[in-house]
Coordinates of C-alpha atoms in Angstrom, one line a residue:
X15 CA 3.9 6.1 -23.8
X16 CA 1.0 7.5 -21.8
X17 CA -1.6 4.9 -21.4
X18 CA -5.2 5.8 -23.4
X19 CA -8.1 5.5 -21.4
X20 CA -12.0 4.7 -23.2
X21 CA -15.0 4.1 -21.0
X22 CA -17.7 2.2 -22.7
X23 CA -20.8 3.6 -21.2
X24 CA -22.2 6.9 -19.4
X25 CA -25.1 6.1 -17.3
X26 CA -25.3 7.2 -14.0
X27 CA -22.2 5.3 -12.5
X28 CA -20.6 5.5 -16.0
X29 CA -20.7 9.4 -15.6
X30 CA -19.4 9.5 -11.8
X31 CA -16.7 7.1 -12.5
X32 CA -15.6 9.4 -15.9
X33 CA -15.4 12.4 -13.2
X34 CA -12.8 10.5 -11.2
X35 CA -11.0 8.6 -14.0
X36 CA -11.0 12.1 -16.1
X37 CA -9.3 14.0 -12.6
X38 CA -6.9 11.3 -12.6
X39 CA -6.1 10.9 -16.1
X40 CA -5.0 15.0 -16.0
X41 CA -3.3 14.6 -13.3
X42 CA -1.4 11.9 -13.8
X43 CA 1.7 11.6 -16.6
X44 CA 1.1 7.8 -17.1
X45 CA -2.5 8.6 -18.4
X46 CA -3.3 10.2 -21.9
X47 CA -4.8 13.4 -20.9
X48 CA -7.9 12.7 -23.2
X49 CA -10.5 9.9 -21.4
X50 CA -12.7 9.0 -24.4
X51 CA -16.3 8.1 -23.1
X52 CA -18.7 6.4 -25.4
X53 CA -22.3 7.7 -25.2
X54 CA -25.5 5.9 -26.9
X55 CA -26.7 9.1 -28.5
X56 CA -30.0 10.3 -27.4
X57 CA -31.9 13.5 -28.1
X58 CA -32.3 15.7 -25.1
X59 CA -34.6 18.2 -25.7
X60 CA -33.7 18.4 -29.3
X61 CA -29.9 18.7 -28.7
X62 CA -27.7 16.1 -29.3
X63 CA -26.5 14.6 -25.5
X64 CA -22.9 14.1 -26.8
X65 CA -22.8 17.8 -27.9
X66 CA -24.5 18.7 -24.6
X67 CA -21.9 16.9 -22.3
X68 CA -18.8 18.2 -24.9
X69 CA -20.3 22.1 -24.9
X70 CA -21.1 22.3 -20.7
X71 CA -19.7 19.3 -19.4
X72 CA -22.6 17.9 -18.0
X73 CA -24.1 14.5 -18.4
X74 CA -28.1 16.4 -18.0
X75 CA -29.9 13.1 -18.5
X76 CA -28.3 10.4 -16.1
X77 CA -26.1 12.5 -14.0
X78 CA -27.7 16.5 -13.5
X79 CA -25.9 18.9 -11.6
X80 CA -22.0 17.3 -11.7
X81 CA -20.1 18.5 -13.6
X82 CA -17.6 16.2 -15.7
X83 CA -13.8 17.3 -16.4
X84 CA -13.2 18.9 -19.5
X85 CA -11.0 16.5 -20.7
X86 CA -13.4 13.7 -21.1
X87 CA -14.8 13.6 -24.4
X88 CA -18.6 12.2 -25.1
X89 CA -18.8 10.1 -28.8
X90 CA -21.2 8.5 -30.1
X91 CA -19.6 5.7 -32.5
X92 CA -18.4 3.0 -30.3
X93 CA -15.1 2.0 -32.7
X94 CA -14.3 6.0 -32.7
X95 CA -14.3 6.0 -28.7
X96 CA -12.1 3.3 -28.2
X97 CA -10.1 3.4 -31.5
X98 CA -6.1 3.2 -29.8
X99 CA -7.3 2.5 -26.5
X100 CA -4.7 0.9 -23.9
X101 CA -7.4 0.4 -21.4
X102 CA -11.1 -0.3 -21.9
X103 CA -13.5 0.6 -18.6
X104 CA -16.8 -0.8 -19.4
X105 CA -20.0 0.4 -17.5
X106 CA -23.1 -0.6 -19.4
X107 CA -26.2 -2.9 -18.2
X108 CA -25.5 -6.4 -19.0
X109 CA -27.9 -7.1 -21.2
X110 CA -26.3 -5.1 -24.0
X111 CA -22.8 -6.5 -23.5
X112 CA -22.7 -9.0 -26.2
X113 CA -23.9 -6.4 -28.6
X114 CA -21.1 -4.1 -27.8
X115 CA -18.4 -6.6 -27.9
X116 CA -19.8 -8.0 -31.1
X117 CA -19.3 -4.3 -32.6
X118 CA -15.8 -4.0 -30.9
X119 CA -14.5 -7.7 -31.9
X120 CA -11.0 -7.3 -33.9
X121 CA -10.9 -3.6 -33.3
X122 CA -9.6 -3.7 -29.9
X123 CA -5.2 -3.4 -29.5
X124 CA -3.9 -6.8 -28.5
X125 CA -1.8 -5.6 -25.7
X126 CA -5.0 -3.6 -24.1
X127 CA -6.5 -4.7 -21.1
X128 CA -10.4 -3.7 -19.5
X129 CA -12.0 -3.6 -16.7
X130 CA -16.0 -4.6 -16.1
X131 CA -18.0 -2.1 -13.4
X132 CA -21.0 -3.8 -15.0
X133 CA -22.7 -5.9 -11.7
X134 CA -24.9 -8.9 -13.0
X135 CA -24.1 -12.2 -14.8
X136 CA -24.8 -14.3 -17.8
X137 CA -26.5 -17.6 -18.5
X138 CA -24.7 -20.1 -21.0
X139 CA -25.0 -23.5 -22.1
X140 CA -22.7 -24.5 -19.4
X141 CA -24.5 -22.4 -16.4
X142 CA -23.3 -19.1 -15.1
X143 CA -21.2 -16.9 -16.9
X144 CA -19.1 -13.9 -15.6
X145 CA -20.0 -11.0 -17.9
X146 CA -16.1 -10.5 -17.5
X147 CA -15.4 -13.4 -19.2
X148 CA -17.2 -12.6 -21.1
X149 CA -15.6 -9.9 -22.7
X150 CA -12.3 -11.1 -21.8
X151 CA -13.5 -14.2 -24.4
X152 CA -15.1 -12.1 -26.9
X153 CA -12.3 -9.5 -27.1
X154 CA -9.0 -11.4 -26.3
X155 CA -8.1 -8.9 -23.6
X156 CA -7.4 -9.6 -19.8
X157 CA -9.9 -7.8 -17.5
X158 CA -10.8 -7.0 -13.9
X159 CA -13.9 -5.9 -12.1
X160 CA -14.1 -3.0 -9.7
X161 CA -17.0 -3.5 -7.3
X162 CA -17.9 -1.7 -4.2
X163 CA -20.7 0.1 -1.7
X164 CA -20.3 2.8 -4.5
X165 CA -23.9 4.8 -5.1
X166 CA -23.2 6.6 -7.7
X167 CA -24.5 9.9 -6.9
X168 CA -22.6 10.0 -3.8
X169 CA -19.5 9.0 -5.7
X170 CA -19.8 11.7 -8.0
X171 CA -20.4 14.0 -4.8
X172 CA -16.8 13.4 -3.7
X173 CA -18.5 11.3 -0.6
X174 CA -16.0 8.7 0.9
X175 CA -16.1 5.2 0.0
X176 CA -14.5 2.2 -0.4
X177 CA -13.9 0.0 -3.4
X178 CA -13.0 -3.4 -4.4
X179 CA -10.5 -3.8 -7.7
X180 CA -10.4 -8.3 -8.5
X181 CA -7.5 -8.4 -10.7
X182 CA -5.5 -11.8 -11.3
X183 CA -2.1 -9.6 -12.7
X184 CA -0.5 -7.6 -10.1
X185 CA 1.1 -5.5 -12.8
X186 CA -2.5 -4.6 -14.0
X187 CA -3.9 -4.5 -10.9
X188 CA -1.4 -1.6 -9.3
X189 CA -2.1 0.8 -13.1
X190 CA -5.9 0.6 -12.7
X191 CA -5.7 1.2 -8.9
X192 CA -3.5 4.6 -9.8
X193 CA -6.4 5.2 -12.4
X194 CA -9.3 5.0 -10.3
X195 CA -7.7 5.7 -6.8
X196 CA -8.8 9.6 -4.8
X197 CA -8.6 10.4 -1.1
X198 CA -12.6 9.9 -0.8
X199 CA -12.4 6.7 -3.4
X200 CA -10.3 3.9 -1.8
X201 CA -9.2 1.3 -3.3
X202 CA -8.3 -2.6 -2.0
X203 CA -6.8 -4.8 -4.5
X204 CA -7.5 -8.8 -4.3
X205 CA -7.0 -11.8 -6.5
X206 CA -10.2 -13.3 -6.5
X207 CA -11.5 -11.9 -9.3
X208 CA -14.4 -13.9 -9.9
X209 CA -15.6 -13.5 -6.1
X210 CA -15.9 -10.0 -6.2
X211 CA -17.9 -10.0 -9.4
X212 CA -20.2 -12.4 -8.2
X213 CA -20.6 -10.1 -5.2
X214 CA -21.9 -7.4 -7.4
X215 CA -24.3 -9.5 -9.2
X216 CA -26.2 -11.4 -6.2
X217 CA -26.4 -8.5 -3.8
X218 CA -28.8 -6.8 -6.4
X219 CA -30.8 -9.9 -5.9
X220 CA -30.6 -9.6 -2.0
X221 CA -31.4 -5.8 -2.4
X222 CA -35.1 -6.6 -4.1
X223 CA -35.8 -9.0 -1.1
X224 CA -35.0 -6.0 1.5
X225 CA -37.5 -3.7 -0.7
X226 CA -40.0 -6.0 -0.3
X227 CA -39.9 -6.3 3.2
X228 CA -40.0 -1.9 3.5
X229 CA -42.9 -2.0 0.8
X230 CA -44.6 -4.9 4.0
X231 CA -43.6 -2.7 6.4
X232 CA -41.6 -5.7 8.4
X233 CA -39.2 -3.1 10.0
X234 CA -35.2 -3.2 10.7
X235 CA -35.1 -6.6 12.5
X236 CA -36.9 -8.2 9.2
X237 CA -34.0 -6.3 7.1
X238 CA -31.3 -7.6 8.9
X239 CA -32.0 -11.0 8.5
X240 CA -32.6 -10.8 5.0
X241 CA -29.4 -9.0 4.6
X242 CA -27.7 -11.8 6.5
X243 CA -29.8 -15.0 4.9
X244 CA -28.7 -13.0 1.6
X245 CA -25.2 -12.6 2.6
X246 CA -25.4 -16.7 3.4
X247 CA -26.4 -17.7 0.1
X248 CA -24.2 -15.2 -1.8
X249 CA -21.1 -17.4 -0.2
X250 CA -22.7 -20.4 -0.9
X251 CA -23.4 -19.7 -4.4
X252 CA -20.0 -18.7 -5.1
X253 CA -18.2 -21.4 -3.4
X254 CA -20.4 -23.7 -6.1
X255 CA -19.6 -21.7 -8.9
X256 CA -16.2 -19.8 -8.8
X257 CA -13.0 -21.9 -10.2
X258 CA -10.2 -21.0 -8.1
X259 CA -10.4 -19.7 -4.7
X260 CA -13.4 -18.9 -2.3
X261 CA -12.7 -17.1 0.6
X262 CA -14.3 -15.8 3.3
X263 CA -12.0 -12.4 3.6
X264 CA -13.4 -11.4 0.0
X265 CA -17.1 -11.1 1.7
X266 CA -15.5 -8.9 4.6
X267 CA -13.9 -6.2 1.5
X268 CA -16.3 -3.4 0.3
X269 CA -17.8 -5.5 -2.9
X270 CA -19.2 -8.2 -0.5
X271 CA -20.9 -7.0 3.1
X272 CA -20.4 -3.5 2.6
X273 CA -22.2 -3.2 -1.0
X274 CA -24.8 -5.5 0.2
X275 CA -25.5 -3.1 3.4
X276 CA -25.5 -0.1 1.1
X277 CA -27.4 -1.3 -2.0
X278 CA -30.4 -2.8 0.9
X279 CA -30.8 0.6 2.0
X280 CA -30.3 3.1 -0.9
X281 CA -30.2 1.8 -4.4
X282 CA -32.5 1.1 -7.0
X283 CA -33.3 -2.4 -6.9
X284 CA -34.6 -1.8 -3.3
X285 CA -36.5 1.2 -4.4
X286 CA -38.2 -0.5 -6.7
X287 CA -38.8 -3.6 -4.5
X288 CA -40.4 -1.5 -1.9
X289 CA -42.3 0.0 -4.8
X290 CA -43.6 -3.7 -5.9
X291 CA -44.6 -4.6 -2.7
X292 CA -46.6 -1.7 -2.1
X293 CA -48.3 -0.8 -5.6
X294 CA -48.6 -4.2 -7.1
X295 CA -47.5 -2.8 -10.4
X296 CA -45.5 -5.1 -12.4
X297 CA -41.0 -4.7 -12.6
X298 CA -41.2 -3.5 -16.3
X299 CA -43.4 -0.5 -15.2
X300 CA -42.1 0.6 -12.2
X301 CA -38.5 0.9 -13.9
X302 CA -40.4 2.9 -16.7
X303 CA -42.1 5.5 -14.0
X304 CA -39.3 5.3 -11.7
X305 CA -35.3 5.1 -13.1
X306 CA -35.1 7.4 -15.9
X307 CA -34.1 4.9 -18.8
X308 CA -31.9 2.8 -16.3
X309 CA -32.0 -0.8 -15.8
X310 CA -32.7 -2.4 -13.2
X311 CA -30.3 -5.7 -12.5
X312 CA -32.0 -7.4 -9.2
X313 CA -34.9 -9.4 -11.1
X314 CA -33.3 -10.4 -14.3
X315 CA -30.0 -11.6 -12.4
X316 CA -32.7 -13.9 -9.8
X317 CA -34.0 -15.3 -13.1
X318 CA -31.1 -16.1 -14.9
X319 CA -29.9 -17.7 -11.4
X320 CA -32.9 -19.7 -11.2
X321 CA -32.4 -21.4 -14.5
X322 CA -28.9 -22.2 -13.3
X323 CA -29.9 -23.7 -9.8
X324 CA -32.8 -25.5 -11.2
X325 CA -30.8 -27.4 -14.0
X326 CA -28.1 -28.2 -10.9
X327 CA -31.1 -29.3 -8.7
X328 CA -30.2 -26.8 -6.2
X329 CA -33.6 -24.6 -6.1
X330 CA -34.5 -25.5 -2.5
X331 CA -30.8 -24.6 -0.8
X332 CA -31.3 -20.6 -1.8
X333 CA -34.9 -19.8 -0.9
X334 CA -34.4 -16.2 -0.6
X335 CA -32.8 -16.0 -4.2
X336 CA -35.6 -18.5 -5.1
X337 CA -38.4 -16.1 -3.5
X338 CA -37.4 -13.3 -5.3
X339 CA -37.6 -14.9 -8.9
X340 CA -40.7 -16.1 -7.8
X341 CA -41.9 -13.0 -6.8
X342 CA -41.2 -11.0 -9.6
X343 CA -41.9 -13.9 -12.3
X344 CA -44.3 -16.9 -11.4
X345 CA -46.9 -14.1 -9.5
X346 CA -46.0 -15.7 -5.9
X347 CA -47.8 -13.5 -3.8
X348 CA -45.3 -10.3 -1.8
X349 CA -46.8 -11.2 1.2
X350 CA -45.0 -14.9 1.2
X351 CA -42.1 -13.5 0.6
X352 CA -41.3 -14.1 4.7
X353 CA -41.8 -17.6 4.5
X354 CA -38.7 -17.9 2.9
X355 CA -37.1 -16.3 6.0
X356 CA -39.3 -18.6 7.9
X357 CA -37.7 -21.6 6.7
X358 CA -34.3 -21.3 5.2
X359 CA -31.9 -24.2 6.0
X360 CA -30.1 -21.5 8.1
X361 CA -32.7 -22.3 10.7
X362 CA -33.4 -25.7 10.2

């Protein structure tokens, strides 16, 4: 039996990823032809965006001017999309996760698995939650996370990249790699799930830091320590919090130094760091003016960290994660922001 593909989401990497899944799925006789994608419908200058992507094939509002293969289908009912679904690729912002799976609960097939592109985490009761686990406790299902220096503009342009799948079931791990693999989207597989995930999450964190230090004007030099300090406590953190498994050869793939380097140059949370540092607007406005209905991850990920680290007593060993909630939440001043750099425990 072909294997049915839904993705839950169609933002901006949502879309990209649906032009590669959809190529593959059409290609290959182990997919369903048909990739269902679910799409929160919005009206898009009085048309419906469902019926816009399903007449030209063409997410206009989050990805203009790609178009998507013909065989992916845009729905707007959530249970519809996924209905029969062997594999479920969600690529939403965090925040709306529980939502979703609370709509999807006892609907989903019992021998489907997912995968989560969605980079930030959860706080519970007990601390830091993978938003993977999430789902996988919500829904029943075994997942993986697929993170990676992967823009999603240049993705969707056919540029080359690299990828990290984390998947804990070889079996699993070798289908979703045929799903999502293309000569310009390479794929490594690892075990450490959780690693990679975390990855995705912190860099955003990391990535608000650099913006603020192009919104001071600090130069390259500045940026490369903050990348590094960043990279530093994004082992460290993980090595506390991931069961299982920490090693250092995870940081070295495409989710750990690779998506850092790309997301503290390009990327949105940057953007709109530089954007904070320079303008002195508040985060909630500039990702009104500036990211066309997306979310921005960097400064409610630093928050929900914070409220991890300071029930564990472990505020002052991550200054730079520290600095950025700071920043963006208890109206530290931008301009301290180096102090942090000043004196991490790196250099003490």
């Amino acid at each position: 039996m072909a294997l049915k593909v839904c993705i839950v989401g169609s933002g901006n990497w949502g879309s990209a990823i649906a032009k590669i899944v959809g190529d593959n799925a059409a290609r290959l006789p182990q997919f369903d032809n048909i990739v269902k994608m679910w799409v929160f419908e919005e009206l898009i200058g009085g048309k419906k965006l469902t019926e816009i992507i399903n007449s030209e094939h063409e997410n206009v509002k989050y990805l203009p001017g790609h178009k998507l293969p013909a065989n992916v289908v845009a729905v707007p009912d959530l249970l519809e999309a996924s209905a029969g679904a062997d594999i479920l690729i969600f690529v939403v912002p965090h925040q709306f996760i529980g939502k979703l799976c609370d709509q999807l609960k006892s609907h989903v097939k019992k021998e489907a698995f997912g995968m989560s592109l969605i980079k930030g985490v959860d706080e519970g009761p007990e601390g830091l939650r993978l938003i993977s686990d999430i789902i996988q406790e919500r829904l029943g299902i075994q997942m993986s996370v697929l993170m990676g220096a992967n823009i999603a503009n240049e993705v969707a342009d056919g540029k080359f990249c690299e990828t990290t799948i984390g998947c804990k079931n070889k079996e699993q791990g070798k289908i979703l790699k045929e799903l999502f693999q293309t000569p310009n989207f390479r794929i490594t597989v690892v075990e450490e799930k959780d690693t990679v995930e975390i990855c995705g999450a912190l860099k955003n964190i990391v990535a608000v830091g650099a913006g603020f230090c192009d919104g001071l004007g600090f130069g390259d030099n500045t940026k490369a320590a903050v990348i590094r300090l960043g990279l530093m406590e994004m082992i460290a953190f993980s090595k506390l919090f991931c069961t299982g498994s920490v090693t250092s050869a995870t940081f070295l793939e495409s989710c750990g130094v690779a998506d850092l380097i790309t997301t503290c140059y390009g990327g949105r949370n940057r953007k709109v760091g530089e954007a904070f540092a320079r303008t002195g607007k508040s985060i909630e406005q500039l990702e009104q003016e500036m990211l066309n209905g997306q979310k921005l991850q960097g400064p409610q990920t630093s928050a929900e960290l914070n409220h991890i680290l300071k029930s564990k007593n472990l505020v002052e060993k991550f200054p730079l994660f520290t600095a950025v909630y700071q920043i963006c939440y208890e109206k530290k001043p931008v301009t301290e922001f180096i102090t942090c750099l000043q004196n991490h425990p790196e250099h003490m």
